[in-house]
XYZ file of C-alpha atoms in Angstrom:
668
model
C 58.966 61.780 -51.178
C 62.114 61.008 -53.109
C 62.439 57.699 -51.278
C 58.810 56.838 -52.106
C 59.458 57.452 -55.819
C 62.555 55.272 -55.699
C 60.634 52.515 -53.919
C 57.859 52.684 -56.534
C 60.409 52.455 -59.352
C 62.065 49.525 -57.629
C 58.737 47.708 -57.183
C 57.749 48.393 -60.806
C 61.128 47.091 -61.920
C 60.682 43.905 -59.925
C 57.162 43.439 -61.325
C 58.496 43.953 -64.847
C 61.224 41.356 -64.299
C 58.708 38.936 -62.819
C 56.406 39.514 -65.772
C 59.175 38.878 -68.282
C 60.284 35.817 -66.321
C 56.711 34.544 -66.338
C 56.463 34.995 -70.111
C 59.773 33.226 -70.631
C 58.625 30.396 -68.372
C 55.475 30.046 -70.439
C 57.605 29.706 -73.562
C 59.857 27.041 -72.031
C 59.473 23.641 -73.615
C 57.514 21.494 -71.182
C 58.503 18.010 -70.166
C 56.046 15.571 -71.733
C 54.988 12.226 -70.262
C 52.627 9.957 -72.180
C 51.259 7.072 -70.098
C 49.680 4.264 -72.112
C 47.890 1.380 -70.433
C 47.112 -1.950 -72.087
C 43.431 -2.897 -72.576
C 42.073 -0.473 -69.970
C 38.419 0.237 -70.731
C 36.711 3.627 -70.727
C 34.423 2.330 -67.988
C 37.233 1.133 -65.717
C 37.868 4.600 -64.267
C 35.793 6.120 -61.503
C 35.646 9.607 -62.984
C 34.368 8.313 -66.325
C 31.974 5.554 -65.288
C 32.752 3.341 -62.263
C 31.262 5.784 -59.755
C 27.965 5.649 -61.647
C 27.487 1.901 -61.336
C 26.107 -0.123 -58.461
C 27.979 -2.846 -56.627
C 31.716 -3.152 -56.037
C 33.489 -0.415 -57.975
C 37.049 -0.362 -59.279
C 38.877 2.287 -57.256
C 40.950 4.871 -59.168
C 41.146 7.932 -56.869
C 44.511 9.195 -58.150
C 43.462 9.013 -61.799
C 40.106 10.586 -60.969
C 41.857 13.512 -59.310
C 44.274 13.830 -62.235
C 41.401 13.918 -64.737
C 39.414 16.470 -62.746
C 42.489 18.704 -62.432
C 43.036 18.547 -66.181
C 41.129 18.088 -69.433
C 39.155 14.952 -70.247
C 39.028 14.089 -73.942
C 35.692 12.333 -73.782
C 35.641 11.143 -77.400
C 39.249 10.149 -77.939
C 39.809 7.105 -80.121
C 42.471 4.542 -80.789
C 42.883 3.896 -84.550
C 42.193 0.151 -84.357
C 40.786 -1.932 -81.491
C 43.988 -3.914 -80.936
C 47.485 -3.059 -79.754
C 49.989 -3.191 -82.657
C 48.273 -0.869 -85.162
C 47.102 1.338 -82.321
C 50.612 1.869 -80.957
C 52.047 2.329 -84.448
C 49.649 5.175 -85.231
C 50.359 6.761 -81.858
C 54.109 6.824 -82.422
C 54.161 7.722 -86.130
C 51.331 10.263 -86.225
C 49.765 8.355 -89.139
C 46.219 6.973 -89.067
C 45.413 3.445 -90.184
C 44.910 4.516 -93.774
C 48.604 5.434 -93.973
C 50.401 3.488 -91.244
C 52.711 0.689 -92.348
C 51.485 -1.437 -89.401
C 47.854 -2.512 -89.799
C 45.436 -5.285 -88.815
C 47.105 -8.011 -86.693
C 50.695 -7.188 -87.668
C 52.222 -7.713 -84.235
C 55.966 -7.073 -83.922
C 56.231 -5.565 -87.396
C 58.813 -2.770 -87.468
C 57.353 0.702 -87.718
C 58.722 2.548 -90.703
C 61.875 4.611 -90.458
C 60.397 8.068 -90.703
C 59.458 11.029 -88.556
C 57.600 10.106 -85.373
C 56.814 11.628 -81.995
C 60.194 10.572 -80.558
C 62.663 11.738 -83.202
C 60.848 15.032 -83.833
C 61.040 15.852 -80.123
C 64.642 14.664 -80.130
C 65.375 17.221 -82.868
C 63.572 19.838 -80.760
C 66.077 19.303 -77.944
C 64.300 16.682 -75.845
C 65.848 13.700 -74.108
C 63.565 10.858 -75.224
C 62.750 7.817 -73.083
C 60.612 4.741 -73.693
C 59.716 2.456 -70.796
C 57.614 -0.711 -70.855
C 55.911 -2.511 -73.725
C 56.968 -1.835 -77.325
C 56.037 -4.553 -79.873
C 57.010 -2.712 -83.091
C 60.599 -3.879 -83.473
C 60.581 -6.146 -86.527
C 62.042 -9.620 -86.870
C 65.155 -10.883 -85.123
C 66.371 -11.673 -81.628
C 68.519 -8.723 -80.603
C 68.721 -4.925 -80.880
C 71.290 -5.349 -83.643
C 68.796 -7.343 -85.738
C 65.574 -5.525 -84.848
C 65.136 -2.899 -87.568
C 62.584 -0.909 -85.589
C 64.223 -1.071 -82.152
C 63.285 1.997 -80.059
C 66.790 3.480 -80.100
C 66.661 3.266 -83.912
C 63.391 5.194 -83.957
C 64.308 8.280 -81.984
C 64.440 7.143 -78.362
C 67.653 7.994 -76.535
C 66.900 5.367 -73.920
C 64.770 2.220 -73.781
C 64.003 -0.061 -70.857
C 61.296 -2.666 -71.255
C 59.691 -5.514 -73.160
C 60.455 -5.575 -76.889
C 58.155 -8.332 -78.203
C 54.427 -7.837 -77.788
C 53.931 -11.365 -76.423
C 56.393 -10.691 -73.602
C 53.848 -8.262 -72.206
C 51.492 -11.177 -71.518
C 53.555 -12.185 -68.468
C 54.168 -9.541 -65.813
C 57.032 -11.244 -63.936
C 59.914 -11.357 -66.441
C 62.335 -13.275 -64.181
C 59.892 -15.817 -62.776
C 58.040 -18.878 -64.044
C 54.281 -18.573 -63.540
C 52.779 -22.047 -63.295
C 49.170 -20.851 -63.510
C 49.606 -19.704 -67.112
C 47.374 -21.380 -69.697
C 50.246 -22.153 -72.090
C 54.042 -22.255 -72.117
C 54.388 -18.696 -73.391
C 52.281 -17.396 -70.517
C 54.325 -19.396 -68.002
C 57.858 -18.703 -69.175
C 60.283 -15.965 -68.210
C 60.557 -12.950 -70.530
C 63.343 -10.694 -71.726
C 63.753 -7.117 -70.524
C 66.144 -4.903 -72.443
C 68.097 -1.965 -71.041
C 69.113 -0.352 -74.328
C 71.336 -3.079 -75.849
C 71.653 -5.260 -72.739
C 69.241 -8.011 -71.708
C 68.773 -7.678 -67.926
C 65.874 -9.922 -66.861
C 68.079 -12.219 -64.737
C 68.389 -9.460 -62.127
C 64.633 -8.820 -61.895
C 63.465 -11.549 -59.515
C 59.949 -10.844 -58.187
C 59.629 -7.609 -60.160
C 56.000 -7.008 -61.137
C 56.208 -4.962 -64.335
C 53.687 -2.275 -63.349
C 55.920 -1.540 -60.357
C 59.137 -2.018 -62.329
C 58.347 0.484 -65.085
C 57.069 3.002 -62.519
C 60.141 2.749 -60.285
C 62.365 3.155 -63.334
C 60.337 6.169 -64.461
C 60.746 7.813 -61.058
C 64.484 7.131 -61.036
C 64.944 8.655 -64.498
C 62.770 11.699 -63.778
C 64.726 12.407 -60.594
C 68.111 11.986 -62.279
C 67.117 14.061 -65.323
C 65.845 16.872 -63.113
C 69.029 16.962 -61.053
C 71.608 16.353 -63.777
C 69.990 18.130 -66.756
C 67.588 20.691 -65.279
C 67.510 22.822 -68.432
C 66.925 19.942 -70.852
C 63.283 18.926 -71.375
C 62.470 15.236 -71.468
C 59.842 13.157 -73.233
C 58.829 9.915 -71.567
C 56.627 7.301 -73.215
C 55.597 5.037 -70.334
C 53.774 2.012 -71.717
C 52.326 -0.382 -69.153
C 51.553 -3.984 -70.136
C 48.655 -4.093 -67.662
C 45.741 -4.562 -67.056
C 46.086 -6.786 -70.152
C 46.159 -10.461 -69.272
C 47.749 -12.357 -67.714
C 45.670 -11.297 -64.747
C 48.567 -11.478 -62.316
C 48.796 -9.865 -58.903
C 51.617 -7.785 -57.366
C 53.883 -9.308 -54.727
C 53.058 -7.003 -51.806
C 51.003 -3.935 -50.920
C 51.959 -0.614 -52.453
C 54.722 0.999 -50.369
C 53.720 3.748 -47.954
C 53.742 7.316 -49.204
C 54.532 8.514 -52.698
C 56.895 10.834 -54.516
C 60.634 11.206 -54.016
C 60.617 9.947 -50.418
C 57.902 7.302 -50.574
C 56.091 4.870 -52.819
C 58.039 2.766 -55.281
C 61.813 3.088 -55.178
C 64.537 1.927 -57.554
C 67.152 0.071 -55.490
C 69.305 -1.118 -58.385
C 70.418 -4.377 -56.760
C 70.264 -7.684 -58.613
C 67.457 -9.705 -57.049
C 66.195 -6.587 -55.258
C 65.892 -4.141 -58.113
C 62.853 -2.344 -56.660
C 61.433 -2.151 -53.157
C 58.445 -4.407 -53.946
C 60.660 -7.245 -55.242
C 59.976 -9.338 -52.151
C 57.487 -11.835 -50.804
C 55.671 -14.130 -53.233
C 54.891 -13.443 -56.876
C 51.246 -13.181 -57.920
C 50.131 -12.879 -54.308
C 48.841 -9.493 -53.107
C 45.145 -8.667 -53.457
C 43.933 -5.158 -52.767
C 41.795 -5.394 -49.579
C 39.082 -3.257 -51.171
C 38.178 -6.258 -53.330
C 38.627 -9.199 -50.948
C 35.846 -10.805 -48.920
C 33.258 -9.018 -51.050
C 32.013 -12.070 -52.921
C 34.074 -11.328 -56.035
C 35.567 -14.137 -58.091
C 39.297 -14.817 -58.194
C 39.546 -13.185 -61.635
C 37.548 -10.133 -60.550
C 39.850 -9.561 -57.564
C 42.861 -9.904 -59.834
C 41.528 -7.545 -62.482
C 40.479 -4.806 -60.060
C 43.742 -5.052 -58.110
C 45.784 -4.559 -61.284
C 43.908 -1.369 -62.177
C 44.133 0.111 -58.694
C 47.855 -0.683 -58.787
C 48.206 1.448 -61.925
C 46.286 4.168 -60.105
C 48.782 4.114 -57.212
C 51.653 4.280 -59.702
C 50.312 7.320 -61.535
C 49.674 9.133 -58.259
C 53.233 8.295 -57.212
C 54.606 9.744 -60.465
C 52.604 12.971 -60.213
C 53.737 13.480 -56.627
C 57.329 12.961 -57.773
C 56.895 15.818 -60.254
C 55.505 18.015 -57.476
C 58.298 17.109 -55.051
C 60.874 18.025 -57.698
C 58.977 21.264 -58.392
C 58.693 20.466 -62.099
C 54.949 19.806 -62.169
C 54.258 23.275 -63.579
C 56.582 22.686 -66.504
C 55.355 19.182 -67.292
C 52.313 17.862 -69.123
C 51.121 14.300 -68.566
C 48.760 12.389 -70.855
C 46.987 9.213 -69.747
C 45.313 6.791 -72.157
C 44.817 3.160 -73.211
C 45.709 1.357 -76.432
C 42.206 -0.074 -77.021
C 39.084 -1.271 -75.236
C 38.842 -3.925 -72.489
C 39.956 -7.509 -73.075
C 38.240 -10.870 -72.561
C 41.231 -13.102 -71.848
C 42.799 -14.032 -68.488
C 45.633 -16.430 -69.483
C 44.895 -18.520 -66.389
C 44.297 -22.224 -66.976
C 40.642 -22.946 -67.648
C 39.438 -19.406 -66.928
C 38.083 -16.666 -69.167
C 37.497 -13.070 -68.191
C 34.478 -10.982 -69.147
C 34.617 -7.169 -69.323
C 30.968 -7.130 -68.237
C 31.933 -7.949 -64.622
C 32.868 -4.334 -63.863
C 31.190 -2.938 -66.999
C 34.629 -2.019 -68.319
C 33.211 -0.554 -71.535
C 30.861 1.730 -69.613
C 27.624 2.344 -71.500
C 29.228 1.374 -74.795
C 28.759 -1.635 -77.024
C 31.755 -3.813 -77.842
C 35.208 -4.439 -76.416
C 38.734 -5.119 -77.673
C 38.614 -6.217 -81.323
C 35.363 -4.373 -82.041
C 35.064 -0.975 -83.720
C 31.996 -0.129 -81.679
C 32.634 2.514 -79.014
C 33.608 -0.059 -76.386
C 36.582 -1.189 -78.445
C 37.698 2.223 -79.698
C 36.823 5.005 -77.258
C 39.643 5.029 -74.734
C 39.940 6.768 -71.342
C 42.090 9.814 -72.072
C 42.939 12.983 -70.203
C 45.742 15.514 -69.939
C 47.175 17.121 -66.808
C 49.596 20.008 -66.373
C 49.073 22.696 -63.701
C 50.311 25.623 -65.814
C 49.698 24.243 -69.309
C 46.442 22.267 -69.342
C 43.082 23.834 -68.526
C 41.630 22.247 -65.408
C 38.101 20.975 -64.963
C 37.037 20.737 -68.591
C 35.655 17.902 -70.690
C 35.821 17.996 -74.483
C 33.428 16.007 -76.670
C 35.298 16.883 -79.856
C 36.395 13.639 -81.584
C 40.166 13.139 -81.686
C 42.526 10.230 -82.234
C 45.972 8.831 -81.425
C 47.703 10.287 -84.477
C 46.942 13.791 -83.148
C 49.484 13.478 -80.326
C 52.559 13.861 -82.516
C 51.339 17.221 -83.845
C 50.302 18.201 -80.313
C 53.720 17.456 -78.850
C 55.454 19.330 -81.672
C 53.222 22.311 -80.921
C 54.130 22.315 -77.225
C 57.807 21.888 -78.167
C 57.641 25.010 -80.330
C 58.149 23.336 -83.712
C 55.815 22.810 -86.648
C 54.801 19.201 -87.225
C 55.991 17.379 -90.362
C 53.662 17.839 -93.331
C 53.319 14.075 -93.771
C 51.443 13.561 -90.504
C 47.700 12.978 -90.383
C 47.097 14.613 -87.026
C 46.241 18.077 -85.775
C 47.490 19.712 -82.601
C 45.094 19.375 -79.669
C 46.785 22.219 -77.820
C 43.944 24.684 -78.552
C 41.562 22.303 -76.773
C 43.894 21.317 -73.939
C 45.213 24.798 -73.176
C 42.362 26.908 -74.570
C 44.771 28.714 -76.897
C 43.509 29.645 -80.359
C 41.031 27.820 -82.574
C 40.942 24.043 -82.686
C 41.341 22.595 -86.196
C 39.094 19.772 -87.306
C 40.999 16.521 -87.345
C 40.523 13.181 -89.053
C 39.138 10.277 -87.033
C 39.506 7.137 -89.123
C 39.350 3.450 -88.179
C 40.531 0.487 -90.220
C 40.904 -3.045 -88.862
C 40.441 -6.259 -90.848
C 37.000 -5.843 -92.486
C 35.969 -3.073 -90.097
C 36.063 0.551 -91.189
C 34.865 3.744 -89.573
C 35.175 7.518 -89.560
C 33.673 10.681 -88.150
C 32.029 13.140 -90.510
C 29.926 16.160 -89.513
C 30.023 14.909 -85.916
C 28.506 11.520 -86.762
C 30.228 8.168 -86.574
C 30.092 5.925 -89.626
C 30.842 2.242 -89.061
C 31.076 -0.782 -91.344
C 31.714 -3.993 -89.404
C 31.906 -6.128 -92.553
C 33.150 -3.962 -95.407
C 33.364 -6.888 -97.832
C 32.900 -4.423 -100.690
C 32.491 -0.683 -101.050
C 28.742 -0.942 -101.634
C 28.224 -1.978 -98.008
C 26.550 0.879 -96.161
C 27.877 2.550 -93.054
C 25.849 2.379 -89.900
C 25.573 5.986 -88.697
C 25.450 6.955 -85.026
C 25.261 10.067 -82.882
C 27.651 8.953 -80.143
C 26.803 11.884 -77.869
C 23.060 11.274 -77.650
C 23.307 7.539 -78.292
C 26.368 6.171 -76.482
C 25.317 2.492 -76.811
C 24.986 2.900 -80.617
C 21.465 1.526 -80.419
C 19.859 3.650 -83.152
C 21.283 3.422 -86.651
C 20.485 6.720 -88.394
C 21.461 5.526 -91.869
C 18.621 6.025 -94.340
C 16.314 7.698 -91.823
C 16.232 10.955 -93.799
C 17.461 12.478 -97.032
C 20.237 14.198 -95.068
C 21.551 10.888 -93.754
C 21.309 9.354 -97.220
C 23.555 12.142 -98.492
C 25.877 11.677 -95.509
C 26.115 7.968 -96.352
C 27.498 8.747 -99.799
C 29.860 11.370 -98.443
C 31.237 8.846 -95.956
C 31.842 6.342 -98.739
C 33.605 9.025 -100.761
C 35.663 10.353 -97.870
C 37.189 7.036 -96.802
C 38.599 6.691 -100.327
C 40.045 10.200 -100.215
C 42.049 9.843 -97.014
C 43.775 6.453 -97.253
C 46.332 4.655 -99.398
C 46.139 0.911 -100.097
C 48.752 -1.281 -98.440
C 49.792 -4.494 -100.198
C 50.351 -6.215 -96.848
C 46.856 -5.344 -95.616
C 44.592 -5.546 -98.652
C 41.006 -4.300 -98.480
C 37.983 -4.890 -100.672
C 37.788 -1.183 -101.501
C 41.446 -0.762 -102.549
C 40.518 -0.790 -106.237
C 37.768 1.827 -106.058
C 38.163 5.084 -107.967
C 38.777 8.048 -105.686
C 35.938 10.500 -106.381
C 36.635 14.131 -107.160
C 34.925 17.090 -105.531
C 31.564 18.422 -106.638
C 32.856 21.820 -107.769
C 31.741 24.158 -110.521
C 34.707 24.374 -112.871
C 33.426 27.741 -114.078
C 34.187 29.150 -110.612
C 37.829 28.095 -110.927
C 40.681 29.631 -112.869
C 43.828 28.114 -114.316
C 46.949 28.133 -112.190
C 48.305 27.109 -108.810
C 48.324 28.944 -105.491
C 51.886 29.433 -104.271
C 52.776 30.327 -100.692
C 56.408 31.157 -99.927
C 58.182 30.690 -96.590
C 61.548 31.357 -94.987
C 62.955 29.363 -92.090
C 65.131 26.491 -90.940
C 63.384 23.143 -90.591
C 64.615 19.609 -89.929
C 61.738 18.225 -91.991
C 59.187 19.418 -94.523
C 56.854 21.288 -92.163
C 53.108 21.663 -92.312
C 53.142 25.039 -94.037
C 49.352 25.284 -93.727
C 49.881 26.218 -90.067
C 52.424 28.949 -90.820
C 52.141 32.515 -92.084
C 53.493 32.811 -95.608
C 55.952 35.560 -96.504
C 54.199 35.929 -99.838
C 51.217 34.473 -101.684
C 50.992 34.413 -105.462
C 49.418 32.625 -108.381
C 51.574 30.585 -110.725
C 50.757 29.092 -114.099
C 52.641 25.860 -113.424
C 54.543 24.227 -110.598
C 57.855 26.057 -110.636
C 60.463 27.177 -108.105
C 60.461 30.757 -109.423
C 58.568 32.077 -106.341
C 61.265 30.667 -104.015
C 62.502 33.544 -101.842
C 65.976 32.098 -101.223
C 68.159 29.189 -102.261
C 68.566 28.059 -98.662
C 66.192 27.904 -95.692
C 63.135 28.458 -97.838
C 59.989 26.577 -98.710
C 56.932 26.589 -100.948
C 53.403 25.252 -100.718
C 51.591 24.700 -104.004
C 47.869 24.060 -103.700
C 44.726 23.988 -105.771
C 43.049 21.347 -107.911
C 44.138 18.851 -110.536
C 41.659 18.218 -113.316
C 41.677 14.503 -114.136
C 40.376 14.107 -117.711
C 39.571 10.388 -117.539
C 39.059 7.819 -114.795
C 41.945 5.424 -114.444
C 45.269 4.678 -112.824
C 47.256 7.900 -112.642
C 50.929 7.734 -111.797
C 52.667 10.777 -110.378
C 56.442 11.134 -110.636
C 58.494 13.532 -108.589
C 62.161 14.333 -108.210
C 63.711 17.098 -106.160
C 66.818 18.538 -104.636
C 65.291 19.293 -101.290
C 62.385 17.747 -99.442
C 58.826 17.229 -100.654
C 55.432 15.914 -99.621
C 52.624 15.447 -102.160
C 49.010 14.907 -101.122
C 45.837 14.495 -103.175
C 42.747 15.077 -101.041
C 44.148 13.811 -97.717
C 46.007 10.890 -99.281
C 49.767 10.845 -98.753
C 50.790 10.145 -102.341
C 54.547 10.807 -102.206
C 56.893 11.229 -99.269
C 60.289 12.683 -100.147
C 61.248 13.967 -96.725
C 62.945 11.733 -94.145
C 66.441 10.859 -95.446
C 65.277 11.630 -98.985
C 68.268 11.467 -101.339
C 66.800 13.182 -104.396
C 66.003 9.988 -106.284
C 62.899 9.675 -108.456
C 59.644 8.883 -106.658
C 56.455 7.557 -108.222
C 53.051 6.463 -106.934
C 49.928 5.291 -108.723
C 46.500 6.440 -107.580
C 43.177 5.289 -109.014
C 41.306 8.555 -109.621
C 37.839 9.208 -110.981
C 37.344 11.792 -113.689
C 36.914 15.210 -112.144
C 38.500 17.810 -109.906
C 40.805 16.699 -107.088
C 42.485 18.976 -104.504
C 46.233 18.685 -104.010
C 49.012 20.101 -101.843
C 52.692 19.949 -102.788
C 55.109 20.937 -100.014
C 58.743 21.715 -100.844
C 61.715 22.830 -98.766
C 65.280 23.580 -99.774
C 68.330 21.695 -98.549
C 72.040 22.272 -99.133
C 72.034 21.671 -102.895
C 70.744 23.818 -105.719
C 66.920 23.872 -105.484
C 65.156 21.657 -108.015
C 61.643 20.214 -108.277
C 59.826 18.299 -110.979
C 56.268 16.892 -110.824
C 54.965 14.787 -113.705
C 51.971 12.593 -114.392
C 50.923 9.792 -116.686
C 47.569 8.142 -117.132
C 45.016 6.932 -119.682
C 46.178 8.150 -123.119
C 48.744 10.481 -121.506
C 52.454 9.655 -121.533
C 54.691 10.743 -118.669
C 54.985 14.526 -118.882
C 54.829 17.695 -116.828
C 51.330 18.439 -115.593
C 50.047 21.019 -118.101
C 48.873 24.454 -117.028
C 45.274 23.787 -118.087
C 45.060 20.830 -115.656
C 45.927 23.010 -112.649
C 43.078 25.044 -111.170
C 42.576 27.448 -108.277
C 39.646 29.237 -106.713
C 39.407 32.828 -107.927
C 42.386 35.077 -108.596
C 45.378 34.974 -106.246
C 46.948 38.395 -105.826
C 50.531 38.800 -104.681
C 50.879 39.754 -101.033
C 53.948 40.421 -98.966
C 53.802 39.985 -95.218
């Protein structure tokens, strides 16, 4: 009997330890891998569309299995239907109404600010970027490129720097079939600060980036098993040129098969042999397909092999359960081939699925990208979400998984509640801006202006669940849609800031206030107080305040400590007259100031306490605001002033600050 009791206690003790260990494991920061393809269409994957169509289908069995074992984000959007602005928003967490890279600004340096690499770096991650970049700025070397990856939060970079380099997939070889010199010439590959293309004979980039990814994952797991890593793996395929691999994919996959990094000049990877631009996947040969069709389909199936190889590597290393992997594409399918005298059409394999449009178009075919997340212990398997989301949401999502609050400046929301079924999913912003095209989601409907030559141009309005081809424009079909039309026109002005390098016809419009009854508001500002240590001004709206109070003016009196403390002021500013209103701010500490969802002032990343000012064209009325503040090492200080029509620069008076109801002091 005594022995039985002891055995029971022992078993209970073991179960308790296992339970605690399980909880700790759940709290461990997961490795994060984001795989971005170039110009892969929603319809190019079997699980999303290819299996539904007749005729020869593009084969993607590994990606299909990955999607089915994870969560498909069925309405996930790039921010612009072309690569540079799309990638910029992905990295920075800023939509195209705030990003410093817009329209066709290829190779422009992304701003030096918080992004998904340096925030994860601060959270303890080893950060890696492999493949295509294209956001480096002007110059010819890492020393000159202002936005080089290692200057934007990546510990390690291996890949193509210039966007045009990604148009040739054999960096060390001349390709005589190219339709111009750029598409024929050799390209540079950078290994941090060293240019290494001379050693990459016969290296097809899809294989090269994958082999490098496997090598780094294996070495990180063995040498730094307790350090999480973030890998941004950016393929330059299936974007043209429509080049073929050298040889068939190596047998097997994972640590003992598939692609292997050999590290020898002229034989860097195990597929660097044979003839460049030669191998055609046998599934597509002798089926009556054109040369271009065989090339295109082979390149996609090659990516499929690579992703399957990577996932098996994670399983072989027994880190699959502490890793999440995201797969996506930078925009819709392309029309170019870069072969002399030949042009590709995405209609051949119906690469846009049931959607209208392709790369360059803000219809669904150009914007809705194939996206899913996989992670055996982190991501819910077998689910498909139709909730609209966008590239700028990934930064907040990764911060959430890393256990840190996202910077307040970001436009995105964490998708973790959807991916992991944990908590309530916040509504995010889905906003598109590209040349004269503009779009957004509001109340579940897509608004789209293909030629927004002035703000009077109406949005086409679509229900993209019931009407995937966008064949029925709902604008003006009822009083409800007439009201929605006006709300869409108002909302796009409330969430973006003009950019002098990407001017729009609606830049000069007055930002409308909210339709609120001023009688239901009272004078003052809502003040939420926080304690904590943060590397940036965090999004306090996602944190529990230590106290909530009502202040008469914006003042640091409610600050709970001189160090490691923060405040969030919120409410409404009453603008007495339409015009250009300039806001001035100066602080010892960090600050973010937003009106509606417009990022008006950013005094966070490397902010030195100097005076900031921004002018916003506001209509007369009531406008919501949020002012975030966090302390630093100096004595806390904060000043917010305004000036506008008939008002000289001065502190915002108490009677211009409004809140809903009475805010009673609470301590939590």
